[in-house]
């Protein structure tokens, strides 16, 4: 635990730089005014902004995310809670372009699964529910889709 407190800010900085580089490869710009820990496993971002060619996909005045350590041990990185304050999400897919299409990864599956359809549906639902945060707090959040 002492090592976590000693190195968590460096780990956060490395993860942030990786996220910025990954989104930049896809043509997006990811910025925030400030980032840091507000709890043992809670990360906060101030003025988080994701856009492509001046077209804003996400702006959040304050976003904080906590990690569910127990679920992360068993299922990989899992969000325990998310808090959004003064957040605007604008997805656009029209004749001028698509501001979110570059973030959607195409499935690499070329082989058909031999599992029965019922099992595949169950597995899909289970994977989806495992990723839903335990708590979600929204304050002044707007989501818009235009096509």
Short mmCIF file of N, CA, C and O in Angstrom, two decimals:
data_model
loop_
_atom_site.label_atom_id
_atom_site.label_comp_id
_atom_site.label_asym_id
_atom_site.label_seq_id
_atom_site.Cartn_x
_atom_site.Cartn_y
_atom_site.Cartn_z
N UNK A 1 0.82 -1.19 0.00
CA UNK A 1 0.00 0.00 0.00
C UNK A 1 0.87 1.26 0.00
O UNK A 1 0.52 2.24 -0.64
N UNK A 2 1.99 1.20 0.71
CA UNK A 2 2.91 2.34 0.74
C UNK A 2 3.44 2.63 -0.66
O UNK A 2 3.53 3.80 -1.06
N UNK A 3 3.74 1.57 -1.41
CA UNK A 3 4.23 1.75 -2.78
C UNK A 3 3.16 2.41 -3.66
O UNK A 3 3.49 3.23 -4.52
N UNK A 4 1.90 2.03 -3.44
CA UNK A 4 0.82 2.63 -4.21
C UNK A 4 0.78 4.14 -3.99
O UNK A 4 0.70 4.91 -4.93
N UNK A 5 0.85 4.57 -2.73
CA UNK A 5 0.82 6.00 -2.44
C UNK A 5 2.07 6.70 -2.95
O UNK A 5 2.02 7.86 -3.36
N UNK A 6 3.19 6.01 -2.96
CA UNK A 6 4.44 6.62 -3.42
C UNK A 6 4.45 6.82 -4.93
O UNK A 6 5.02 7.80 -5.42
N UNK A 7 3.83 5.90 -5.69
CA UNK A 7 3.97 5.93 -7.14
C UNK A 7 2.67 6.17 -7.91
O UNK A 7 2.68 6.19 -9.13
N UNK A 8 1.55 6.37 -7.22
CA UNK A 8 0.29 6.46 -7.94
C UNK A 8 0.19 7.68 -8.86
O UNK A 8 -0.41 7.60 -9.92
N UNK A 9 0.79 8.80 -8.47
CA UNK A 9 0.75 9.97 -9.35
C UNK A 9 1.57 9.75 -10.62
O UNK A 9 1.18 10.19 -11.70
N UNK A 10 2.70 9.05 -10.51
CA UNK A 10 3.49 8.72 -11.68
C UNK A 10 2.73 7.74 -12.58
O UNK A 10 2.78 7.85 -13.81
N UNK A 11 2.05 6.78 -11.97
CA UNK A 11 1.25 5.81 -12.73
C UNK A 11 0.12 6.53 -13.46
O UNK A 11 -0.15 6.28 -14.64
N UNK A 12 -0.54 7.47 -12.77
CA UNK A 12 -1.61 8.26 -13.38
C UNK A 12 -1.07 9.05 -14.56
O UNK A 12 -1.68 9.10 -15.63
N UNK A 13 0.08 9.68 -14.38
CA UNK A 13 0.67 10.48 -15.47
C UNK A 13 1.01 9.61 -16.68
O UNK A 13 0.75 9.99 -17.82
N UNK A 14 1.57 8.42 -16.43
CA UNK A 14 1.89 7.52 -17.54
C UNK A 14 0.62 7.05 -18.25
O UNK A 14 0.57 7.00 -19.49
N UNK A 15 -0.43 6.74 -17.49
CA UNK A 15 -1.70 6.31 -18.08
C UNK A 15 -2.32 7.45 -18.89
O UNK A 15 -2.86 7.22 -19.98
N UNK A 16 -2.24 8.67 -18.37
CA UNK A 16 -2.78 9.84 -19.07
C UNK A 16 -2.04 10.05 -20.38
O UNK A 16 -2.66 10.26 -21.43
N UNK A 17 -0.72 10.00 -20.35
CA UNK A 17 0.07 10.19 -21.57
C UNK A 17 -0.23 9.11 -22.60
O UNK A 17 -0.29 9.39 -23.80
N UNK A 18 -0.46 7.89 -22.15
CA UNK A 18 -0.81 6.80 -23.06
C UNK A 18 -2.18 7.06 -23.69
O UNK A 18 -2.37 6.84 -24.89
N UNK A 19 -3.15 7.52 -22.89
CA UNK A 19 -4.49 7.83 -23.40
C UNK A 19 -4.43 8.98 -24.41
O UNK A 19 -5.08 8.93 -25.46
N UNK A 20 -3.65 10.01 -24.12
CA UNK A 20 -3.51 11.15 -25.03
C UNK A 20 -2.89 10.68 -26.35
O UNK A 20 -3.35 11.05 -27.43
N UNK A 21 -1.85 9.86 -26.27
CA UNK A 21 -1.19 9.36 -27.48
C UNK A 21 -2.12 8.47 -28.29
O UNK A 21 -2.17 8.56 -29.52
N UNK A 22 -2.86 7.61 -27.61
CA UNK A 22 -3.77 6.68 -28.31
C UNK A 22 -4.88 7.45 -29.02
O UNK A 22 -5.23 7.13 -30.15
N UNK A 23 -5.45 8.46 -28.36
CA UNK A 23 -6.50 9.25 -29.01
C UNK A 23 -5.93 10.11 -30.12
O UNK A 23 -6.58 10.31 -31.14
N UNK A 24 -4.69 10.59 -29.95
CA UNK A 24 -4.06 11.40 -31.00
C UNK A 24 -3.83 10.58 -32.27
O UNK A 24 -3.99 11.10 -33.38
N UNK A 25 -3.49 9.31 -32.11
CA UNK A 25 -3.32 8.44 -33.29
C UNK A 25 -4.60 8.31 -34.08
O UNK A 25 -4.58 8.07 -35.28
N UNK A 26 -5.73 8.47 -33.41
CA UNK A 26 -7.03 8.37 -34.05
C UNK A 26 -7.55 9.73 -34.51
O UNK A 26 -8.69 9.84 -34.97
N UNK A 27 -6.74 10.77 -34.32
CA UNK A 27 -7.12 12.10 -34.78
C UNK A 27 -7.86 12.95 -33.76
O UNK A 27 -8.42 13.98 -34.09
N UNK A 28 -7.85 12.55 -32.49
CA UNK A 28 -8.55 13.27 -31.44
C UNK A 28 -7.57 14.02 -30.55
O UNK A 28 -6.40 13.65 -30.46
N UNK A 29 -8.07 15.03 -29.86
CA UNK A 29 -7.29 15.76 -28.88
C UNK A 29 -7.95 15.58 -27.52
O UNK A 29 -9.15 15.85 -27.36
N UNK A 30 -7.17 15.12 -26.55
CA UNK A 30 -7.66 14.89 -25.19
C UNK A 30 -6.87 15.80 -24.25
O UNK A 30 -5.64 15.73 -24.22
N UNK A 31 -7.58 16.65 -23.53
CA UNK A 31 -6.91 17.57 -22.61
C UNK A 31 -7.69 17.64 -21.29
O UNK A 31 -8.87 17.31 -21.24
N UNK A 32 -7.00 18.08 -20.25
CA UNK A 32 -7.66 18.40 -18.99
C UNK A 32 -6.80 19.43 -18.27
O UNK A 32 -5.59 19.47 -18.43
N UNK A 33 -7.47 20.28 -17.49
CA UNK A 33 -6.77 21.34 -16.77
C UNK A 33 -5.99 20.78 -15.58
O UNK A 33 -4.89 21.24 -15.29
N UNK A 34 -6.56 19.78 -14.92
CA UNK A 34 -5.91 19.21 -13.73
C UNK A 34 -6.42 17.79 -13.53
O UNK A 34 -7.55 17.48 -13.86
N UNK A 35 -5.55 16.95 -13.01
CA UNK A 35 -5.92 15.58 -12.71
C UNK A 35 -5.20 15.15 -11.45
O UNK A 35 -4.11 15.64 -11.15
N UNK A 36 -5.82 14.26 -10.69
CA UNK A 36 -5.19 13.79 -9.46
C UNK A 36 -6.12 12.88 -8.68
O UNK A 36 -7.25 12.63 -9.08
N UNK A 37 -5.62 12.39 -7.58
CA UNK A 37 -6.38 11.47 -6.74
C UNK A 37 -7.14 12.24 -5.66
O UNK A 37 -6.62 13.17 -5.07
N UNK A 38 -8.40 11.82 -5.45
CA UNK A 38 -9.20 12.42 -4.38
C UNK A 38 -9.56 11.38 -3.33
O UNK A 38 -10.30 11.66 -2.41
N UNK A 39 -9.07 10.20 -3.47
CA UNK A 39 -9.29 9.11 -2.53
C UNK A 39 -8.22 8.07 -2.79
O UNK A 39 -7.32 8.28 -3.60
N UNK A 40 -8.33 6.94 -2.16
CA UNK A 40 -7.31 5.91 -2.35
C UNK A 40 -7.29 5.43 -3.79
O UNK A 40 -6.24 5.33 -4.41
N UNK A 41 -8.47 5.14 -4.36
CA UNK A 41 -8.55 4.65 -5.72
C UNK A 41 -9.49 5.49 -6.57
O UNK A 41 -10.10 4.97 -7.51
N UNK A 42 -9.64 6.77 -6.27
CA UNK A 42 -10.51 7.66 -7.03
C UNK A 42 -9.67 8.72 -7.74
O UNK A 42 -8.88 9.41 -7.11
N UNK A 43 -9.87 8.81 -9.06
CA UNK A 43 -9.13 9.77 -9.87
C UNK A 43 -10.11 10.85 -10.33
O UNK A 43 -11.22 10.55 -10.77
N UNK A 44 -9.69 12.10 -10.23
CA UNK A 44 -10.53 13.21 -10.65
C UNK A 44 -9.88 13.98 -11.78
O UNK A 44 -8.65 14.12 -11.83
N UNK A 45 -10.71 14.46 -12.71
CA UNK A 45 -10.24 15.28 -13.83
C UNK A 45 -11.05 16.56 -13.84
O UNK A 45 -12.27 16.54 -13.73
N UNK A 46 -10.38 17.69 -14.00
CA UNK A 46 -11.05 18.98 -14.12
C UNK A 46 -10.93 19.47 -15.56
O UNK A 46 -9.85 19.38 -16.16
N UNK A 47 -12.02 19.98 -16.10
CA UNK A 47 -12.09 20.49 -17.47
C UNK A 47 -11.55 19.49 -18.48
O UNK A 47 -10.66 19.78 -19.26
N UNK A 48 -12.12 18.31 -18.46
CA UNK A 48 -11.75 17.25 -19.40
C UNK A 48 -12.42 17.55 -20.74
O UNK A 48 -13.61 17.84 -20.80
N UNK A 49 -11.63 17.48 -21.81
CA UNK A 49 -12.12 17.88 -23.12
C UNK A 49 -11.61 16.88 -24.17
O UNK A 49 -10.41 16.67 -24.28
N UNK A 50 -12.51 16.28 -24.92
CA UNK A 50 -12.15 15.39 -26.02
C UNK A 50 -12.81 15.92 -27.29
O UNK A 50 -14.03 16.07 -27.34
N UNK A 51 -11.99 16.23 -28.29
CA UNK A 51 -12.56 16.74 -29.53
C UNK A 51 -11.74 16.29 -30.73
O UNK A 51 -10.60 15.83 -30.60
N UNK A 52 -12.37 16.43 -31.89
CA UNK A 52 -11.72 16.09 -33.15
C UNK A 52 -11.99 17.22 -34.12
O UNK A 52 -13.14 17.56 -34.39
N UNK A 53 -10.93 17.84 -34.58
CA UNK A 53 -11.02 18.95 -35.54
C UNK A 53 -11.98 20.03 -35.06
O UNK A 53 -12.80 20.54 -35.82
N UNK A 54 -11.89 20.38 -33.79
CA UNK A 54 -12.72 21.44 -33.23
C UNK A 54 -14.14 21.02 -32.89
O UNK A 54 -14.92 21.80 -32.37
N UNK A 55 -14.52 19.80 -33.22
CA UNK A 55 -15.85 19.29 -32.95
C UNK A 55 -15.82 18.54 -31.62
O UNK A 55 -15.26 17.45 -31.52
N UNK A 56 -16.39 19.13 -30.58
CA UNK A 56 -16.32 18.57 -29.24
C UNK A 56 -17.22 17.35 -29.09
O UNK A 56 -18.42 17.42 -29.35
N UNK A 57 -16.61 16.25 -28.66
CA UNK A 57 -17.35 15.02 -28.37
C UNK A 57 -17.72 14.98 -26.89
O UNK A 57 -18.83 14.61 -26.52
N UNK A 58 -16.78 15.38 -26.03
CA UNK A 58 -16.99 15.32 -24.58
C UNK A 58 -16.34 16.52 -23.92
O UNK A 58 -15.19 16.84 -24.19
N UNK A 59 -17.11 17.17 -23.06
CA UNK A 59 -16.56 18.19 -22.17
C UNK A 59 -17.15 17.93 -20.79
O UNK A 59 -18.36 17.76 -20.65
N UNK A 60 -16.29 17.87 -19.79
CA UNK A 60 -16.77 17.70 -18.42
C UNK A 60 -16.01 18.65 -17.51
O UNK A 60 -14.78 18.64 -17.49
N UNK A 61 -16.76 19.48 -16.80
CA UNK A 61 -16.12 20.39 -15.85
C UNK A 61 -15.41 19.60 -14.76
O UNK A 61 -14.30 19.92 -14.37
N UNK A 62 -16.07 18.54 -14.29
CA UNK A 62 -15.47 17.70 -13.26
C UNK A 62 -15.94 16.27 -13.48
O UNK A 62 -17.13 16.00 -13.57
N UNK A 63 -14.98 15.37 -13.57
CA UNK A 63 -15.27 13.95 -13.74
C UNK A 63 -14.40 13.19 -12.76
O UNK A 63 -13.20 13.45 -12.68
N UNK A 64 -14.99 12.33 -11.99
CA UNK A 64 -14.19 11.48 -11.10
C UNK A 64 -14.62 10.03 -11.27
O UNK A 64 -15.79 9.73 -11.46
N UNK A 65 -13.63 9.16 -11.22
CA UNK A 65 -13.84 7.74 -11.43
C UNK A 65 -13.15 6.98 -10.31
O UNK A 65 -12.00 7.25 -9.99
N UNK A 66 -13.88 6.04 -9.72
CA UNK A 66 -13.25 5.18 -8.72
C UNK A 66 -13.15 3.77 -9.27
O UNK A 66 -13.98 3.33 -10.06
N UNK A 67 -12.11 3.07 -8.85
CA UNK A 67 -11.87 1.71 -9.29
C UNK A 67 -12.40 0.75 -8.24
O UNK A 67 -12.16 0.94 -7.05
N UNK A 68 -13.12 -0.26 -8.67
CA UNK A 68 -13.58 -1.32 -7.78
C UNK A 68 -12.46 -2.35 -7.72
O UNK A 68 -12.28 -3.16 -8.64
N UNK A 69 -11.68 -2.31 -6.66
CA UNK A 69 -10.48 -3.14 -6.54
C UNK A 69 -10.83 -4.62 -6.60
O UNK A 69 -10.17 -5.40 -7.30
N UNK A 70 -11.85 -5.05 -5.87
CA UNK A 70 -12.20 -6.46 -5.83
C UNK A 70 -12.58 -6.98 -7.22
O UNK A 70 -12.11 -8.02 -7.66
N UNK A 71 -13.46 -6.25 -7.94
CA UNK A 71 -13.85 -6.67 -9.28
C UNK A 71 -12.68 -6.60 -10.25
O UNK A 71 -12.58 -7.42 -11.16
N UNK A 72 -11.80 -5.62 -10.06
CA UNK A 72 -10.64 -5.49 -10.93
C UNK A 72 -9.72 -6.71 -10.80
O UNK A 72 -9.15 -7.18 -11.79
N UNK A 73 -9.59 -7.22 -9.60
CA UNK A 73 -8.75 -8.41 -9.39
C UNK A 73 -9.28 -9.58 -10.21
O UNK A 73 -8.51 -10.31 -10.84
N UNK A 74 -10.61 -9.75 -10.24
CA UNK A 74 -11.21 -10.91 -10.92
C UNK A 74 -11.55 -10.67 -12.38
O UNK A 74 -11.51 -11.60 -13.19
N UNK A 75 -11.92 -9.44 -12.74
CA UNK A 75 -12.43 -9.17 -14.10
C UNK A 75 -11.58 -8.22 -14.92
O UNK A 75 -11.98 -7.83 -16.00
N UNK A 76 -10.45 -7.78 -14.41
CA UNK A 76 -9.69 -6.76 -15.10
C UNK A 76 -10.19 -5.39 -14.66
O UNK A 76 -11.10 -5.28 -13.82
N UNK A 77 -9.63 -4.33 -15.20
CA UNK A 77 -10.00 -2.97 -14.77
C UNK A 77 -11.51 -2.75 -14.79
O UNK A 77 -12.16 -2.93 -15.81
N UNK A 78 -12.08 -2.39 -13.62
CA UNK A 78 -13.51 -2.21 -13.48
C UNK A 78 -13.80 -0.93 -12.71
O UNK A 78 -13.23 -0.70 -11.65
N UNK A 79 -14.69 -0.13 -13.26
CA UNK A 79 -15.07 1.12 -12.62
C UNK A 79 -16.06 0.82 -11.50
O UNK A 79 -17.06 0.14 -11.70
N UNK A 80 -15.76 1.34 -10.30
CA UNK A 80 -16.64 1.15 -9.15
C UNK A 80 -17.69 2.24 -9.08
O UNK A 80 -18.82 2.03 -8.66
N UNK A 81 -17.33 3.46 -9.48
CA UNK A 81 -18.26 4.58 -9.44
C UNK A 81 -17.80 5.67 -10.38
O UNK A 81 -16.61 5.79 -10.69
N UNK A 82 -18.73 6.45 -10.84
CA UNK A 82 -18.41 7.58 -11.72
C UNK A 82 -19.27 8.77 -11.32
O UNK A 82 -20.43 8.61 -10.95
N UNK A 83 -18.67 9.94 -11.34
CA UNK A 83 -19.35 11.17 -10.96
C UNK A 83 -19.07 12.19 -12.06
O UNK A 83 -17.91 12.46 -12.39
N UNK A 84 -20.14 12.75 -12.64
CA UNK A 84 -20.02 13.75 -13.69
C UNK A 84 -20.70 15.04 -13.25
O UNK A 84 -21.84 15.02 -12.78
N UNK A 85 -20.02 16.15 -13.41
CA UNK A 85 -20.56 17.46 -13.06
C UNK A 85 -20.41 18.39 -14.26
O UNK A 85 -19.31 18.52 -14.81
N UNK A 86 -21.51 19.01 -14.68
CA UNK A 86 -21.52 19.93 -15.82
C UNK A 86 -20.81 19.30 -17.02
O UNK A 86 -19.75 19.74 -17.46
N UNK A 87 -21.44 18.26 -17.53
CA UNK A 87 -20.85 17.48 -18.61
C UNK A 87 -21.75 17.53 -19.84
O UNK A 87 -22.97 17.48 -19.74
N UNK A 88 -21.09 17.64 -21.00
CA UNK A 88 -21.80 17.68 -22.28
C UNK A 88 -21.18 16.62 -23.19
O UNK A 88 -19.98 16.64 -23.45
N UNK A 89 -22.00 15.71 -23.69
CA UNK A 89 -21.56 14.69 -24.64
C UNK A 89 -22.34 14.93 -25.92
O UNK A 89 -23.57 14.93 -25.93
N UNK A 90 -21.62 15.16 -27.02
CA UNK A 90 -22.25 15.44 -28.30
C UNK A 90 -21.69 14.51 -29.36
O UNK A 90 -20.54 14.66 -29.77
N UNK A 91 -22.48 13.53 -29.76
CA UNK A 91 -22.07 12.59 -30.80
C UNK A 91 -22.70 13.04 -32.11
O UNK A 91 -23.91 13.23 -32.19
N UNK A 92 -21.88 13.19 -33.15
CA UNK A 92 -22.35 13.68 -34.44
C UNK A 92 -21.92 12.70 -35.52
O UNK A 92 -20.76 12.29 -35.57
N UNK A 93 -22.88 12.32 -36.37
CA UNK A 93 -22.58 11.48 -37.53
C UNK A 93 -23.48 11.97 -38.66
O UNK A 93 -24.56 11.47 -38.87
N UNK A 94 -23.01 12.99 -39.37
CA UNK A 94 -23.79 13.57 -40.44
C UNK A 94 -22.91 13.80 -41.66
O UNK A 94 -21.79 13.28 -41.73
N UNK A 95 -23.39 14.59 -42.61
CA UNK A 95 -22.64 14.81 -43.85
C UNK A 95 -21.29 15.52 -43.63
O UNK A 95 -20.39 15.41 -44.44
N UNK A 96 -21.15 16.20 -42.51
CA UNK A 96 -19.88 16.89 -42.23
C UNK A 96 -18.84 15.94 -41.62
O UNK A 96 -17.67 16.27 -41.57
N UNK A 97 -19.28 14.79 -41.15
CA UNK A 97 -18.35 13.82 -40.58
C UNK A 97 -18.91 13.18 -39.32
O UNK A 97 -20.02 13.48 -38.88
N UNK A 98 -18.10 12.31 -38.76
CA UNK A 98 -18.49 11.58 -37.55
C UNK A 98 -17.43 11.85 -36.48
O UNK A 98 -16.25 11.56 -36.70
N UNK A 99 -17.84 12.41 -35.34
CA UNK A 99 -16.85 12.75 -34.32
C UNK A 99 -16.59 11.62 -33.33
O UNK A 99 -15.78 11.76 -32.44
N UNK A 100 -17.27 10.49 -33.46
CA UNK A 100 -17.04 9.37 -32.54
C UNK A 100 -16.63 8.07 -33.24
O UNK A 100 -16.19 7.13 -32.58
N UNK A 101 -16.77 8.01 -34.53
CA UNK A 101 -16.51 6.76 -35.27
C UNK A 101 -15.09 6.24 -35.09
O UNK A 101 -14.86 5.04 -35.02
N UNK A 102 -14.13 7.12 -34.97
CA UNK A 102 -12.74 6.71 -34.80
C UNK A 102 -12.46 6.05 -33.47
O UNK A 102 -11.44 5.39 -33.30
N UNK A 103 -13.35 6.22 -32.50
CA UNK A 103 -13.16 5.63 -31.18
C UNK A 103 -13.76 4.23 -31.06
O UNK A 103 -13.47 3.51 -30.12
N UNK A 104 -14.57 3.85 -32.03
CA UNK A 104 -15.22 2.54 -31.99
C UNK A 104 -14.29 1.54 -32.68
O UNK A 104 -13.95 1.70 -33.85
N UNK A 105 -13.89 0.53 -31.93
CA UNK A 105 -13.00 -0.48 -32.48
C UNK A 105 -13.81 -1.58 -33.13
O UNK A 105 -14.79 -2.06 -32.57
N UNK A 106 -13.36 -1.98 -34.29
CA UNK A 106 -14.04 -3.05 -35.00
C UNK A 106 -13.63 -4.39 -34.42
O UNK A 106 -12.50 -4.59 -34.02
N UNK A 107 -14.57 -5.31 -34.40
CA UNK A 107 -14.31 -6.64 -33.86
C UNK A 107 -13.33 -7.39 -34.74
O UNK A 107 -13.41 -7.35 -35.96
N UNK A 108 -12.38 -8.03 -34.10
CA UNK A 108 -11.37 -8.80 -34.82
C UNK A 108 -11.79 -10.25 -35.00
O UNK A 108 -11.04 -11.05 -35.55
N UNK A 109 -12.98 -10.61 -34.54
CA UNK A 109 -13.41 -12.01 -34.59
C UNK A 109 -13.73 -12.40 -36.03
O UNK A 109 -14.59 -11.83 -36.67
N UNK A 110 -13.01 -13.40 -36.53
CA UNK A 110 -13.30 -13.92 -37.85
C UNK A 110 -13.86 -15.33 -37.77
O UNK A 110 -14.45 -15.81 -38.71
N UNK A 111 -13.67 -16.00 -36.64
CA UNK A 111 -14.19 -17.34 -36.47
C UNK A 111 -15.53 -17.28 -35.75
O UNK A 111 -15.74 -16.47 -34.86
N UNK A 112 -16.38 -18.18 -36.14
CA UNK A 112 -17.67 -18.27 -35.45
C UNK A 112 -17.50 -19.12 -34.20
O UNK A 112 -16.80 -20.12 -34.20
N UNK A 113 -18.15 -18.70 -33.14
CA UNK A 113 -18.09 -19.43 -31.89
C UNK A 113 -18.89 -20.72 -32.00
O UNK A 113 -19.93 -20.77 -32.66
N UNK A 114 -18.39 -21.76 -31.36
CA UNK A 114 -19.10 -23.03 -31.37
C UNK A 114 -20.06 -23.15 -30.18
O UNK A 114 -20.78 -24.14 -30.06
N UNK A 115 -20.06 -22.13 -29.31
CA UNK A 115 -20.99 -22.14 -28.18
C UNK A 115 -22.42 -21.96 -28.69
O UNK A 115 -22.66 -21.27 -29.69
N UNK A 116 -23.39 -22.54 -28.00
CA UNK A 116 -24.79 -22.31 -28.38
C UNK A 116 -25.14 -20.83 -28.26
O UNK A 116 -24.54 -20.09 -27.47
N UNK A 117 -26.12 -20.42 -29.03
CA UNK A 117 -26.54 -19.01 -29.05
C UNK A 117 -26.90 -18.51 -27.66
O UNK A 117 -26.53 -17.40 -27.28
N UNK A 118 -27.61 -19.31 -26.89
CA UNK A 118 -28.01 -18.90 -25.53
C UNK A 118 -26.78 -18.60 -24.68
O UNK A 118 -26.75 -17.61 -23.95
N UNK A 119 -25.75 -19.44 -24.78
CA UNK A 119 -24.52 -19.23 -24.01
C UNK A 119 -23.81 -17.95 -24.45
O UNK A 119 -23.31 -17.20 -23.63
N UNK A 120 -23.77 -17.69 -25.75
CA UNK A 120 -23.12 -16.47 -26.26
C UNK A 120 -23.86 -15.22 -25.78
O UNK A 120 -23.25 -14.23 -25.40
N UNK A 121 -25.18 -15.26 -25.78
CA UNK A 121 -25.97 -14.12 -25.29
C UNK A 121 -25.74 -13.91 -23.80
O UNK A 121 -25.53 -12.78 -23.35
N UNK A 122 -25.75 -15.00 -23.03
CA UNK A 122 -25.49 -14.90 -21.60
C UNK A 122 -24.11 -14.29 -21.34
O UNK A 122 -23.96 -13.40 -20.51
N UNK A 123 -23.08 -14.76 -22.06
CA UNK A 123 -21.72 -14.24 -21.89
C UNK A 123 -21.65 -12.76 -22.23
O UNK A 123 -20.98 -11.99 -21.55
N UNK A 124 -22.33 -12.35 -23.29
CA UNK A 124 -22.35 -10.93 -23.68
C UNK A 124 -23.00 -10.08 -22.60
O UNK A 124 -22.46 -9.03 -22.21
N UNK A 125 -24.14 -10.51 -22.09
CA UNK A 125 -24.83 -9.76 -21.03
C UNK A 125 -23.97 -9.70 -19.77
O UNK A 125 -23.84 -8.65 -19.14
N UNK A 126 -23.35 -10.82 -19.40
CA UNK A 126 -22.52 -10.87 -18.20
C UNK A 126 -21.33 -9.92 -18.33
O UNK A 126 -21.02 -9.16 -17.41
N UNK A 127 -20.66 -9.94 -19.48
CA UNK A 127 -19.52 -9.02 -19.67
C UNK A 127 -19.97 -7.57 -19.58
O UNK A 127 -19.28 -6.73 -19.02
N UNK A 128 -21.13 -7.26 -20.15
CA UNK A 128 -21.65 -5.89 -20.09
C UNK A 128 -21.99 -5.47 -18.67
O UNK A 128 -21.61 -4.38 -18.23
N UNK A 129 -22.68 -6.33 -17.94
CA UNK A 129 -23.06 -5.99 -16.57
C UNK A 129 -21.86 -5.91 -15.63
O UNK A 129 -21.87 -5.15 -14.66
N UNK A 130 -20.82 -6.68 -15.90
CA UNK A 130 -19.61 -6.63 -15.07
C UNK A 130 -18.92 -5.27 -15.18
O UNK A 130 -18.17 -4.88 -14.30
N UNK A 131 -19.17 -4.54 -16.26
CA UNK A 131 -18.51 -3.25 -16.47
C UNK A 131 -19.33 -2.06 -15.98
O UNK A 131 -18.84 -0.94 -15.94
N UNK A 132 -20.58 -2.27 -15.61
CA UNK A 132 -21.43 -1.18 -15.13
C UNK A 132 -20.97 -0.77 -13.74
O UNK A 132 -20.84 -1.61 -12.85
N UNK A 133 -20.72 0.53 -13.53
CA UNK A 133 -20.29 0.99 -12.20
C UNK A 133 -21.38 0.76 -11.15
O UNK A 133 -22.57 0.80 -11.47
N UNK A 134 -20.94 0.56 -9.92
CA UNK A 134 -21.86 0.39 -8.81
C UNK A 134 -22.63 1.65 -8.49
O UNK A 134 -23.80 1.61 -8.11
N UNK A 135 -22.00 2.80 -8.64
CA UNK A 135 -22.67 4.09 -8.41
C UNK A 135 -22.38 5.04 -9.56
O UNK A 135 -21.27 5.09 -10.07
N UNK A 136 -23.42 5.75 -9.96
CA UNK A 136 -23.29 6.77 -11.00
C UNK A 136 -23.98 8.02 -10.49
O UNK A 136 -25.16 7.98 -10.15
N UNK A 137 -23.24 9.11 -10.38
CA UNK A 137 -23.80 10.39 -9.95
C UNK A 137 -23.68 11.38 -11.10
O UNK A 137 -22.57 11.63 -11.59
N UNK A 138 -24.80 11.95 -11.50
CA UNK A 138 -24.84 12.89 -12.61
C UNK A 138 -25.44 14.21 -12.12
O UNK A 138 -26.47 14.21 -11.47
N UNK A 139 -24.78 15.29 -12.47
CA UNK A 139 -25.30 16.61 -12.14
C UNK A 139 -25.09 17.52 -13.34
O UNK A 139 -23.96 17.76 -13.75
N UNK A 140 -26.20 17.98 -13.93
CA UNK A 140 -26.16 18.84 -15.09
C UNK A 140 -25.41 18.17 -16.25
O UNK A 140 -24.41 18.69 -16.73
N UNK A 141 -25.89 17.01 -16.65
CA UNK A 141 -25.28 16.25 -17.74
C UNK A 141 -26.20 16.28 -18.95
O UNK A 141 -27.40 16.02 -18.83
N UNK A 142 -25.64 16.58 -20.11
CA UNK A 142 -26.39 16.64 -21.36
C UNK A 142 -25.75 15.69 -22.35
O UNK A 142 -24.53 15.72 -22.54
N UNK A 143 -26.55 14.84 -22.96
CA UNK A 143 -26.08 13.95 -24.02
C UNK A 143 -26.93 14.22 -25.26
O UNK A 143 -28.15 14.30 -25.19
N UNK A 144 -26.24 14.36 -26.40
CA UNK A 144 -26.94 14.68 -27.65
C UNK A 144 -26.36 13.83 -28.76
O UNK A 144 -25.15 13.63 -28.85
N UNK A 145 -27.24 13.33 -29.63
CA UNK A 145 -26.81 12.59 -30.81
C UNK A 145 -27.43 13.24 -32.03
O UNK A 145 -28.65 13.46 -32.08
N UNK A 146 -26.60 13.56 -33.03
CA UNK A 146 -27.08 14.16 -34.27
C UNK A 146 -26.61 13.32 -35.44
O UNK A 146 -25.44 12.95 -35.52
N UNK A 147 -27.54 13.04 -36.35
CA UNK A 147 -27.16 12.36 -37.58
C UNK A 147 -27.91 12.92 -38.77
O UNK A 147 -28.76 13.72 -38.67
#
